[in-house]
Amino acid sequence: MTLPYYCILMDFEMKIMNGYEATVEIRKVEKSYGVQIPIIGWINCSYNGF
């Protein structure tokens, strides 16, 4: 199977389904295909004055 993506950039502060929940669902699907795509997670953090 050819992977359509090399990695996933995941925002962990999404409104409907947070990044952790989305990652769990992605991992469930990956098991059925026998692949695992790297997931890079981040939290948007901004400071006043920058």
Coordinates of N, CA and C in Angstrom, one line a residue:
M1 N 0.8 -1.2 0.0 CA 0.0 0.0 0.0 C 0.9 1.2 0.0
T2 N 0.6 2.2 -0.8 CA 1.3 3.5 -0.9 C 0.6 4.4 0.1
L3 N 1.4 5.1 0.9 CA 0.8 6.0 1.9 C 0.6 7.4 1.2
P4 N -0.6 7.9 1.3 CA -0.9 9.2 0.7 C -0.2 10.4 1.4
Y5 N 0.2 10.2 2.7 CA 0.8 11.3 3.5 C 2.1 10.8 4.1
Y6 N 3.0 11.7 4.3 CA 4.3 11.4 5.0 C 4.1 11.7 6.5
C7 N 3.3 12.6 6.9 CA 3.1 12.9 8.3 C 1.8 13.7 8.4
I8 N 1.3 13.8 9.6 CA 0.1 14.6 9.9 C 0.5 15.7 11.0
L9 N 0.1 16.9 10.7 CA 0.2 18.0 11.7 C -1.1 18.1 12.4
M10 N -1.1 17.9 13.7 CA -2.3 17.8 14.5 C -2.4 18.9 15.5
D11 N -3.5 19.7 15.4 CA -3.7 20.8 16.4 C -4.5 20.1 17.6
F12 N -4.0 20.2 18.8 CA -4.6 19.5 19.9 C -5.7 20.3 20.6
E13 N -6.0 21.5 20.1 CA -7.1 22.3 20.7 C -8.2 22.6 19.6
M14 N -8.6 21.5 19.0 CA -9.7 21.7 18.0 C -11.0 21.6 18.8
K15 N -12.1 22.2 18.3 CA -13.3 22.4 19.0 C -14.2 21.1 19.0
I16 N -14.5 20.5 17.9 CA -15.4 19.4 17.9 C -14.8 18.1 18.4
M17 N -13.6 17.7 17.9 CA -12.9 16.5 18.4 C -11.5 17.0 18.6
N18 N -11.0 16.9 19.9 CA -9.6 17.4 20.1 C -8.6 16.5 19.4
G19 N -7.4 17.0 19.4 CA -6.3 16.3 18.7 C -6.0 14.9 19.2
Y20 N -6.1 14.7 20.5 CA -5.9 13.4 21.1 C -7.0 12.4 20.6
E21 N -8.2 12.8 20.6 CA -9.3 12.0 20.2 C -9.2 11.7 18.7
A22 N -8.8 12.7 17.9 CA -8.6 12.4 16.5 C -7.4 11.5 16.2
T23 N -6.3 11.6 17.0 CA -5.2 10.7 16.9 C -5.6 9.3 17.2
V24 N -6.4 9.1 18.2 CA -6.9 7.7 18.6 C -7.7 7.1 17.4
E25 N -8.5 7.9 16.8 CA -9.3 7.4 15.6 C -8.4 7.1 14.4
I26 N -7.5 8.0 14.2 CA -6.5 7.7 13.1 C -5.8 6.4 13.3
R27 N -5.3 6.2 14.5 CA -4.6 5.0 14.8 C -5.4 3.7 14.7
K28 N -6.7 3.8 15.0 CA -7.6 2.7 14.8 C -7.7 2.3 13.3
V29 N -7.8 3.3 12.4 CA -7.9 3.0 11.0 C -6.5 2.5 10.5
E30 N -5.4 3.0 11.0 CA -4.1 2.6 10.5 C -3.9 1.1 10.8
K31 N -4.4 0.6 11.9 CA -4.2 -0.8 12.3 C -4.8 -1.7 11.2
S32 N -5.9 -1.3 10.7 CA -6.5 -2.2 9.6 C -5.7 -2.2 8.3
Y33 N -4.9 -1.2 8.1 CA -4.0 -1.2 6.9 C -2.6 -1.6 7.2
G34 N -2.3 -1.8 8.5 CA -0.9 -2.2 8.9 C 0.2 -1.1 8.6
V35 N -0.2 0.2 8.8 CA 0.7 1.3 8.6 C 0.6 2.2 9.8
Q36 N 1.6 3.1 10.0 CA 1.5 4.1 11.0 C 2.2 5.3 10.5
I37 N 1.4 6.4 10.3 CA 1.9 7.7 9.9 C 2.3 8.5 11.1
P38 N 3.5 9.2 11.0 CA 3.9 10.0 12.2 C 2.9 11.2 12.3
I39 N 2.5 11.4 13.6 CA 1.7 12.6 13.9 C 2.4 13.5 14.7
I40 N 2.5 14.8 14.3 CA 3.2 15.8 15.0 C 2.1 16.7 15.6
G41 N 2.1 16.8 16.9 CA 1.0 17.6 17.6 C 1.5 18.9 18.1
W42 N 0.7 19.9 18.2 CA 1.0 21.2 18.7 C -0.2 21.8 19.4
I43 N 0.1 22.7 20.2 CA -1.0 23.6 20.9 C -0.7 25.0 20.5
N44 N -1.6 25.7 19.9 CA -1.4 27.1 19.5 C -1.3 27.9 20.8
C45 N -0.2 28.6 20.9 CA 0.0 29.4 22.1 C 0.6 30.8 21.6
S46 N -0.1 31.8 21.9 CA 0.3 33.2 21.5 C 0.4 34.1 22.8
Y47 N 1.3 34.9 22.7 CA 1.6 35.9 23.8 C 1.4 37.3 23.4
N48 N 0.8 38.1 24.2 CA 0.6 39.5 23.9 C 2.0 40.2 23.8
G49 N 2.2 41.0 22.8 CA 3.4 41.7 22.7 C 4.3 41.1 21.6
F50 N 3.9 40.0 21.1 CA 4.8 39.4 20.0 C 4.1 39.5 18.7

